[in-house]
Coordinates of C-alpha atoms and ligand atoms in Angstrom, one line a residue:
M1 CA -118.1 68.6 -31.9
A2 CA -119.4 71.9 -32.7
A3 CA -121.5 73.8 -30.4
H4 CA -124.4 73.8 -33.0
A5 CA -125.1 70.0 -32.8
N6 CA -128.7 70.2 -33.9
F7 CA -128.4 71.8 -37.2
F8 CA -130.3 69.1 -39.2
D9 CA -133.0 69.4 -36.8
E10 CA -133.1 73.2 -37.0
V11 CA -133.4 73.1 -40.8
N12 CA -136.3 70.7 -40.3
Q13 CA -137.9 73.1 -37.9
S14 CA -138.2 75.8 -40.7
F15 CA -139.5 73.0 -43.2
D16 CA -142.3 71.9 -40.8
V17 CA -143.5 75.6 -40.3
A18 CA -143.6 75.9 -44.1
A19 CA -145.2 72.6 -44.4
T20 CA -148.2 73.9 -42.3
F21 CA -149.0 76.0 -45.4
T22 CA -149.4 73.0 -47.7
D23 CA -151.8 70.0 -47.8
Y24 CA -149.4 67.3 -48.9
P25 CA -149.8 63.9 -47.1
K26 CA -147.3 63.3 -44.1
G27 CA -145.5 60.5 -45.9
L28 CA -144.7 62.9 -48.9
L29 CA -143.4 65.6 -46.4
D30 CA -141.5 63.0 -44.4
Q31 CA -139.7 61.8 -47.8
I32 CA -138.9 65.3 -48.7
R33 CA -137.4 66.3 -45.3
C34 CA -135.2 63.1 -44.5
C35 CA -131.7 62.7 -45.5
N36 CA -131.6 59.7 -48.3
S37 CA -128.2 58.6 -47.8
V38 CA -125.1 59.3 -45.9
Y39 CA -121.6 57.9 -46.5
R40 CA -119.3 58.1 -43.4
F41 CA -115.9 56.7 -44.0
D42 CA -112.4 56.9 -42.4
F43 CA -108.9 56.4 -44.2
P44 CA -105.3 56.6 -43.5
L45 CA -103.0 59.4 -44.4
R46 CA -99.2 59.0 -44.1
R47 CA -98.0 62.6 -42.9
Q48 CA -94.7 64.1 -44.3
D49 CA -92.9 63.1 -40.9
G50 CA -93.7 59.4 -41.6
S51 CA -96.5 59.2 -39.0
I52 CA -100.0 57.7 -39.9
E53 CA -103.1 59.8 -39.2
V54 CA -106.8 58.5 -39.5
I55 CA -108.9 61.2 -41.4
H56 CA -112.6 61.1 -41.2
A57 CA -114.9 62.0 -43.9
W58 CA -118.7 62.1 -45.1
R59 CA -120.8 62.5 -48.2
A60 CA -124.6 63.0 -47.5
E61 CA -127.1 62.9 -50.3
H62 CA -130.1 64.6 -49.0
S63 CA -132.6 64.1 -51.9
H64 CA -132.6 61.9 -54.9
H65 CA -135.8 63.4 -56.3
K66 CA -133.4 64.8 -59.2
L67 CA -130.2 63.5 -60.2
P68 CA -127.4 64.3 -60.1
V69 CA -127.3 65.4 -56.5
K70 CA -125.1 68.4 -55.8
G71 CA -123.3 70.2 -53.2
G72 CA -119.8 71.3 -51.9
I73 CA -117.0 69.7 -49.8
R74 CA -116.0 71.3 -46.8
Y75 CA -112.7 71.1 -45.1
S76 CA -113.0 72.0 -41.5
P77 CA -111.7 70.6 -38.1
D78 CA -115.4 71.1 -36.9
V79 CA -117.1 69.1 -39.6
Y80 CA -119.7 66.6 -38.1
E81 CA -122.3 64.2 -39.6
E82 CA -125.5 66.1 -38.5
E83 CA -123.7 69.4 -40.2
V84 CA -123.3 67.6 -43.6
M85 CA -126.7 66.3 -43.5
A86 CA -128.1 69.7 -42.8
L87 CA -126.1 71.5 -45.4
A88 CA -127.1 68.6 -47.9
A89 CA -130.8 69.5 -46.9
L90 CA -130.3 73.1 -47.5
M91 CA -128.8 72.2 -51.0
T92 CA -132.0 70.4 -52.0
Y93 CA -134.1 73.6 -51.1
K94 CA -131.7 75.8 -52.6
C95 CA -131.6 74.1 -56.1
A96 CA -135.4 73.9 -56.0
I97 CA -135.8 77.5 -55.3
V98 CA -133.6 78.7 -58.4
D99 CA -134.9 75.8 -60.6
V100 CA -131.5 74.0 -60.8
P101 CA -132.6 70.5 -61.5
F102 CA -130.5 68.6 -58.9
G103 CA -131.1 67.1 -55.5
G104 CA -128.9 68.3 -52.5
A105 CA -125.7 66.9 -51.1
K106 CA -122.8 68.0 -49.0
G107 CA -119.5 66.4 -48.1
G108 CA -116.9 67.2 -45.5
I109 CA -113.4 66.1 -44.3
R110 CA -112.5 66.7 -40.7
I111 CA -109.3 68.4 -41.0
D112 CA -107.9 72.0 -40.6
P113 CA -106.3 72.6 -44.2
A114 CA -103.8 75.0 -42.6
R115 CA -102.2 72.0 -40.7
Y116 CA -101.2 70.1 -43.8
T117 CA -98.8 70.5 -46.7
V118 CA -100.2 71.0 -50.3
E119 CA -98.9 67.6 -50.9
E120 CA -100.9 66.1 -48.0
L121 CA -104.1 67.8 -49.0
E122 CA -103.7 66.6 -52.5
R123 CA -103.3 63.1 -51.2
I124 CA -106.3 63.5 -48.8
T125 CA -108.5 65.0 -51.7
R126 CA -107.6 62.2 -54.2
R127 CA -108.1 59.4 -51.6
Y128 CA -111.5 61.1 -50.7
T129 CA -112.5 61.0 -54.4
H130 CA -111.5 57.5 -54.8
E131 CA -113.7 56.3 -51.7
L132 CA -116.5 58.1 -53.2
V133 CA -116.0 56.3 -56.7
K134 CA -115.7 53.0 -55.0
K135 CA -119.4 53.6 -53.4
G136 CA -120.8 55.4 -56.3
F137 CA -121.0 58.6 -54.5
I138 CA -119.6 60.7 -57.5
G139 CA -120.2 61.1 -61.0
P140 CA -121.9 63.5 -63.6
G141 CA -125.2 61.7 -63.4
I142 CA -124.9 60.7 -59.8
D143 CA -123.5 63.2 -57.4
V144 CA -121.5 66.2 -58.4
P145 CA -119.2 68.1 -55.6
A146 CA -118.2 71.6 -55.6
P147 CA -116.1 73.9 -53.5
D148 CA -117.2 74.9 -49.9
Y149 CA -115.6 76.3 -46.7
G150 CA -112.0 75.3 -46.8
T151 CA -112.0 74.1 -50.4
G152 CA -111.6 75.8 -53.9
E153 CA -110.6 75.4 -57.6
R154 CA -107.3 73.6 -56.6
E155 CA -109.1 70.6 -54.7
M156 CA -111.8 70.6 -57.6
A157 CA -109.2 69.9 -60.0
W158 CA -107.6 67.1 -58.0
I159 CA -111.1 65.5 -57.8
A160 CA -111.8 65.9 -61.6
D161 CA -108.4 64.3 -62.3
T162 CA -108.7 61.5 -60.1
Y163 CA -112.2 60.8 -61.2
A164 CA -111.3 60.9 -64.8
A165 CA -108.2 58.5 -64.0
L166 CA -110.5 56.0 -62.6
N167 CA -113.0 56.3 -65.5
P168 CA -110.9 56.7 -68.5
A169 CA -113.7 56.0 -71.0
Q170 CA -116.3 58.2 -69.4
I171 CA -116.7 61.2 -72.0
D172 CA -118.7 63.4 -69.7
A173 CA -116.1 62.7 -66.8
M174 CA -115.3 66.5 -66.3
G175 CA -119.0 67.0 -65.4
C176 CA -118.3 65.1 -62.1
V177 CA -117.3 68.2 -60.0
T178 CA -117.9 72.0 -60.6
G179 CA -115.8 74.8 -59.4
K180 CA -113.0 73.7 -61.4
P181 CA -110.2 76.2 -62.8
V182 CA -111.3 77.4 -66.1
A183 CA -108.4 75.8 -67.8
Q184 CA -109.5 72.5 -66.4
G185 CA -113.1 72.4 -67.5
G186 CA -114.4 75.1 -65.4
V187 CA -116.6 78.0 -66.4
S188 CA -115.9 81.7 -66.3
G189 CA -117.5 83.5 -63.4
R190 CA -117.9 80.3 -61.2
R191 CA -115.3 81.8 -58.7
E192 CA -117.3 85.0 -58.2
A193 CA -120.7 83.6 -58.5
T194 CA -121.9 83.2 -54.9
G195 CA -120.8 86.9 -54.1
R196 CA -122.1 88.2 -57.3
G197 CA -125.6 86.3 -56.7
L198 CA -125.6 87.8 -53.3
Y199 CA -125.2 91.2 -54.8
F200 CA -128.0 90.6 -57.5
A201 CA -130.3 89.4 -54.7
L202 CA -129.5 92.5 -52.5
R203 CA -129.9 94.9 -55.5
E204 CA -133.2 93.5 -56.6
A205 CA -134.5 93.5 -52.8
C206 CA -133.5 97.1 -52.3
Q207 CA -135.6 98.0 -55.5
Q208 CA -138.9 96.6 -53.9
T209 CA -141.1 99.2 -52.1
E210 CA -143.1 96.7 -50.2
L211 CA -139.5 95.5 -48.7
M212 CA -137.9 98.7 -48.3
Q213 CA -140.7 100.8 -47.1
P214 CA -141.3 98.9 -43.8
L215 CA -137.7 99.2 -42.9
G216 CA -137.7 103.0 -43.4
L217 CA -134.9 102.6 -46.3
S218 CA -134.7 104.4 -49.4
L219 CA -135.0 102.5 -52.6
G220 CA -131.8 101.3 -54.3
L221 CA -128.2 100.1 -52.9
E222 CA -126.5 103.7 -53.5
G223 CA -125.1 104.6 -49.9
K224 CA -126.2 101.6 -48.0
R225 CA -124.0 100.9 -45.1
V226 CA -122.7 97.2 -45.3
V227 CA -120.7 95.0 -42.6
V228 CA -119.4 91.8 -44.0
Q229 CA -118.4 88.8 -41.8
G230 CA -115.7 86.6 -43.6
L231 CA -113.2 87.7 -46.3
G232 CA -113.3 84.2 -48.0
N233 CA -114.4 83.6 -51.4
V234 CA -118.1 84.5 -50.8
G235 CA -117.7 87.5 -48.6
Y236 CA -114.8 89.1 -50.5
H237 CA -116.9 88.9 -53.6
A238 CA -120.1 89.9 -52.0
A239 CA -118.3 93.0 -50.6
K240 CA -116.5 93.8 -53.9
F241 CA -119.8 93.8 -55.9
C242 CA -121.8 95.5 -53.3
R243 CA -119.3 98.4 -53.1
E244 CA -118.9 98.6 -56.9
G245 CA -122.9 98.7 -56.9
G246 CA -122.8 101.8 -54.7
A247 CA -122.8 100.4 -51.1
V248 CA -120.3 101.6 -48.6
L249 CA -118.3 98.9 -46.7
V250 CA -118.3 100.2 -43.2
A251 CA -116.9 97.1 -41.4
L252 CA -115.2 93.8 -42.3
A253 CA -114.7 90.9 -39.8
E254 CA -112.7 87.9 -39.7
R255 CA -111.5 85.3 -37.0
E256 CA -109.1 87.5 -35.7
G257 CA -111.5 90.6 -35.1
A258 CA -112.8 93.4 -37.1
I259 CA -112.1 96.7 -38.5
F260 CA -114.6 99.8 -39.0
C261 CA -114.2 102.8 -41.3
E262 CA -117.2 105.1 -41.4
A263 CA -115.9 106.6 -45.0
G264 CA -115.8 103.0 -46.3
L265 CA -113.2 100.3 -46.9
N266 CA -112.0 98.7 -50.0
E267 CA -112.0 94.9 -49.6
E268 CA -109.1 94.2 -52.0
A269 CA -106.9 96.7 -50.1
V270 CA -108.0 94.9 -46.8
F271 CA -107.3 91.7 -48.3
Q272 CA -103.9 92.5 -49.3
H273 CA -103.2 93.9 -45.8
R274 CA -104.3 90.8 -44.1
K275 CA -102.1 88.7 -46.5
Q276 CA -99.0 90.7 -45.7
T277 CA -99.6 91.0 -42.0
G278 CA -101.7 87.9 -41.2
S279 CA -104.6 89.9 -39.7
L280 CA -107.0 92.4 -41.0
L281 CA -106.5 94.5 -37.8
N282 CA -104.5 97.8 -37.8
F283 CA -105.5 98.5 -41.4
P284 CA -104.6 102.0 -41.9
G285 CA -107.4 104.6 -41.7
A286 CA -109.6 101.9 -39.8
T287 CA -110.6 101.5 -36.3
N288 CA -110.0 98.0 -34.6
L289 CA -112.8 96.3 -33.1
P290 CA -112.3 93.7 -30.2
S291 CA -113.9 90.9 -32.0
S292 CA -115.8 89.6 -35.2
A293 CA -118.8 89.4 -32.9
A294 CA -118.6 93.1 -32.1
A295 CA -118.9 93.9 -35.9
L296 CA -122.0 92.0 -36.2
E297 CA -123.7 94.3 -33.8
L298 CA -122.8 97.6 -35.4
P299 CA -125.5 99.9 -36.6
C300 CA -125.8 99.4 -40.4
D301 CA -128.1 98.8 -43.2
V302 CA -126.9 95.5 -44.4
L303 CA -125.1 92.8 -42.6
I304 CA -123.6 89.9 -44.6
P305 CA -122.7 86.8 -42.6
A306 CA -120.3 85.0 -45.0
A307 CA -118.6 82.4 -42.9
L308 CA -120.3 79.6 -41.1
E309 CA -123.7 78.4 -39.5
G310 CA -125.1 79.4 -36.3
V311 CA -123.9 83.2 -36.0
F312 CA -127.2 84.7 -35.1
T313 CA -128.9 83.0 -32.0
A314 CA -131.6 84.0 -29.6
E315 CA -128.6 85.4 -27.4
N316 CA -127.1 88.0 -29.8
A317 CA -130.0 88.6 -32.2
P318 CA -131.7 91.1 -29.7
R319 CA -128.5 93.3 -30.1
I320 CA -128.3 93.0 -33.9
Q321 CA -128.9 96.5 -35.4
A322 CA -128.8 96.0 -39.2
R323 CA -132.0 96.6 -40.9
I324 CA -131.2 93.7 -43.6
I325 CA -129.4 90.5 -43.1
L326 CA -128.2 88.8 -46.4
E327 CA -127.3 85.3 -45.6
G328 CA -124.2 84.6 -47.6
A329 CA -123.2 81.7 -45.2
N330 CA -125.3 78.6 -45.0
G331 CA -127.5 78.4 -41.9
P332 CA -126.1 81.5 -40.1
T333 CA -129.5 82.2 -38.4
T334 CA -130.8 79.5 -35.9
P335 CA -134.5 79.1 -35.7
D336 CA -134.7 80.7 -32.3
A337 CA -133.4 84.0 -33.6
D338 CA -135.9 84.2 -36.6
P339 CA -138.9 85.3 -34.5
I340 CA -136.7 87.8 -32.7
F341 CA -135.6 89.3 -36.1
R342 CA -139.3 89.3 -37.2
A343 CA -140.3 91.3 -34.2
K344 CA -137.7 93.8 -34.8
G345 CA -138.7 94.3 -38.3
T346 CA -135.1 93.0 -39.5
L347 CA -135.6 91.8 -43.3
V348 CA -133.5 88.5 -43.4
I349 CA -133.0 87.4 -46.9
P350 CA -132.6 83.6 -46.6
D351 CA -129.4 81.6 -47.4
I352 CA -131.4 79.1 -49.5
Y353 CA -132.4 81.9 -51.8
C354 CA -129.5 84.5 -51.7
N355 CA -126.4 82.3 -51.7
A356 CA -127.7 80.1 -54.5
G357 CA -125.7 81.9 -57.0
G358 CA -122.9 79.4 -56.6
V359 CA -124.8 76.4 -57.4
T360 CA -126.6 78.1 -60.1
V361 CA -123.2 78.9 -62.1
S362 CA -122.1 75.3 -61.0
Y363 CA -125.1 74.1 -63.1
F364 CA -123.8 76.3 -66.0
E365 CA -120.4 74.7 -65.7
W366 CA -121.9 71.1 -65.6
L367 CA -123.9 71.8 -68.9
K368 CA -120.7 73.2 -70.4
N369 CA -119.0 70.0 -69.6
L370 CA -121.8 67.9 -70.8
S371 CA -122.0 69.9 -74.0
H372 CA -118.3 69.9 -74.4
V373 CA -118.3 73.5 -75.8
R374 CA -117.8 76.9 -74.3
F375 CA -120.8 79.3 -74.0
G376 CA -120.8 81.8 -76.8
R377 CA -118.3 79.9 -79.0
M378 CA -121.2 79.4 -81.6
S379 CA -122.9 82.6 -81.5
K380 CA -120.6 85.5 -80.4
R381 CA -119.4 86.6 -83.9
H382 CA -122.8 86.1 -85.3
E383 CA -124.6 88.3 -82.7
Q384 CA -121.8 90.8 -83.0
R385 CA -122.3 91.1 -86.8
N386 CA -126.1 91.4 -86.2
E387 CA -125.4 94.2 -83.7
L388 CA -123.0 96.0 -85.9
Q389 CA -125.7 95.9 -88.7
M390 CA -128.0 97.5 -86.3
L391 CA -125.6 100.2 -85.4
R392 CA -125.2 101.1 -89.3
A393 CA -129.0 101.1 -89.8
I394 CA -129.3 103.5 -86.8
E395 CA -126.3 105.7 -88.4
T396 CA -128.1 105.6 -91.7
A397 CA -131.5 106.7 -90.0
T398 CA -130.5 109.2 -87.7
G399 CA -127.3 110.7 -89.1
K400 CA -125.5 110.0 -85.8
R401 CA -122.0 108.8 -85.9
F402 CA -121.0 106.2 -83.0
T403 CA -117.4 106.3 -81.5
E404 CA -115.2 103.4 -81.7
E405 CA -115.7 103.1 -78.0
E406 CA -119.4 102.9 -78.2
R407 CA -119.2 100.6 -81.3
A408 CA -116.9 98.1 -79.3
E409 CA -119.2 98.5 -76.2
I410 CA -122.5 97.9 -78.0
A411 CA -121.5 95.6 -80.7
K412 CA -119.6 93.2 -78.6
G413 CA -121.2 89.7 -79.0
P414 CA -121.5 88.2 -75.8
D415 CA -118.6 85.9 -74.5
E416 CA -118.8 83.3 -71.9
A417 CA -118.5 85.4 -68.8
D418 CA -121.4 87.7 -70.3
L419 CA -123.6 84.7 -70.7
V420 CA -123.1 83.3 -67.2
N421 CA -123.5 86.4 -65.6
S422 CA -126.6 87.3 -67.2
G423 CA -128.0 83.8 -66.6
L424 CA -127.0 84.3 -62.9
E425 CA -128.8 87.7 -62.9
E426 CA -131.9 86.4 -64.4
T427 CA -132.0 83.5 -61.9
M428 CA -131.6 85.8 -58.9
I429 CA -134.0 88.4 -59.9
S430 CA -136.8 85.9 -60.9
A431 CA -136.3 83.8 -57.9
L432 CA -136.8 86.7 -55.6
H433 CA -140.2 87.5 -57.3
D434 CA -141.2 83.9 -56.9
L435 CA -140.6 84.2 -53.1
L436 CA -142.4 87.5 -53.0
D437 CA -145.4 85.8 -54.9
T438 CA -145.4 82.9 -52.7
R439 CA -145.6 85.1 -49.7
R440 CA -148.3 87.3 -51.1
R441 CA -150.4 84.1 -52.0
H442 CA -150.0 82.7 -48.3
P443 CA -150.7 85.8 -46.1
G444 CA -149.7 83.8 -42.8
V445 CA -146.4 83.2 -44.0
P446 CA -144.2 84.9 -41.5
D447 CA -141.0 85.7 -43.3
L448 CA -139.0 85.2 -46.3
R449 CA -137.2 82.1 -45.1
I450 CA -140.7 80.5 -44.5
A451 CA -141.6 81.6 -48.2
A452 CA -138.3 80.1 -49.5
F453 CA -139.0 76.7 -47.9
L454 CA -142.5 76.6 -49.1
S455 CA -141.7 77.4 -52.7
A456 CA -138.9 74.6 -52.5
I457 CA -141.5 72.0 -51.0
H458 CA -144.0 72.5 -53.7
K459 CA -141.1 72.0 -56.3
V460 CA -139.8 68.9 -54.9
A461 CA -143.3 67.6 -54.0
H462 CA -144.4 68.2 -57.7
T463 CA -141.3 66.2 -58.8
Y464 CA -142.3 63.2 -56.5
M465 CA -146.0 63.5 -57.7
Q466 CA -144.8 63.5 -61.6
M467 CA -143.0 60.3 -60.6
G468 CA -146.3 58.9 -59.7
I469 CA -145.1 57.7 -56.3
F470 CA -147.5 60.1 -54.3
P471 CA -150.9 60.7 -55.4
Ligands
LIG1 N1 -120.9 75.1 -51.7 C1 -121.8 75.9 -52.5 C2 -123.2 76.1 -51.6 O1 -123.2 75.9 -50.5 C3 -121.9 75.5 -53.9 C4 -122.6 74.1 -54.0 C5 -122.4 73.8 -55.5 O2 -122.1 74.7 -56.5 O3 -122.6 72.6 -56.0 O4 -124.0 76.6 -52.3

């Protein structure tokens, strides 16, 4: 059992603070915060050596106010029921904040994937999917899983294939899961989406005088010193996009320890070093730090936890020197750490807003699966022609001649990746302004996390009220 056993209660603590800024009836608030269904199940796995092992698994559907419900599946030896419920709740609020029309869900299988062969992992994933199908806990209109900690495109492809095999007549079967490989119904940009969304969130926050001035920081991301904890899909891409956007990666942390380099690290070089040596320690030109925890306490402008929940607690929060915390992981800050960060003037950009890029692009993937057509397929050439005509008109009017490179850059016609990334950018920018507006309209709201919960509560409450269930 993980140390962080009250995770669901902790999510509800933030919810309850936000709820005090509303006047919804208690029954409505109770309905929003409870976890609607939890399916807990065990199944046997025959290991490669012939022995049988019982596998423990869950799928929690937090809120059915919109369908399907949506959220990743986690493979970790520490998965437990309260955790899956808490993560499902965070998905409900996250989807509401970025206007993705889904309820929240989360799944988990209690395994350490490193201890199983690929064949065993495939059997576990297919059997898990089978169990979900049997109980109606998966389907394009019911519940749509996605990757999370310990899972990725490979697992999503197995899930889609198993679901499609069990539902041969279902034309929308591919929409039963997102985060699939592009060749198997995925969408371009989904792999990078959470990291890219974190970057858009940070870049936009760094442009706001109302956020940067109290921190004593200059506007813009350029030159900001960033520390990233976790070099998985989320951390790696957050590091990459922040570095490409002008930030300096001064430290990277993983399970085995952390490395520091004042001049800046390159996440891809560190990733390759870790792949070759099995550790990010001893990276040429960098200093080893004794532990991942030590990296969190370095002086820096931006700290990005991108691993698991419960990283910042009342115990270590006083020692965190970062000016901005960008929550790539779900639930990295426990509620007792939040007031400490507020008192120190640390800006916490909350998970339920800033890591919503993943589910946002999952939504685009689901739309692509239901429409059975790649984004841009109908319009790319048409737009390219319009852009070329515009260029020619400018050339005629001004006498200027564009070079072939300029022509190719301007008259490109958007492809799927361009459309997905611009949809993500728009989503992250407008959601931040929604949160800032919410904070302005409720002067007592203590921080952006509570503003985010408040915004989510309003949106979910309105859906229930539109259904006529609550007055
Ligand atoms: N597991 C991711 C999250 O926590 C993505 C969920 C999804 O795409 O449905 O946000």
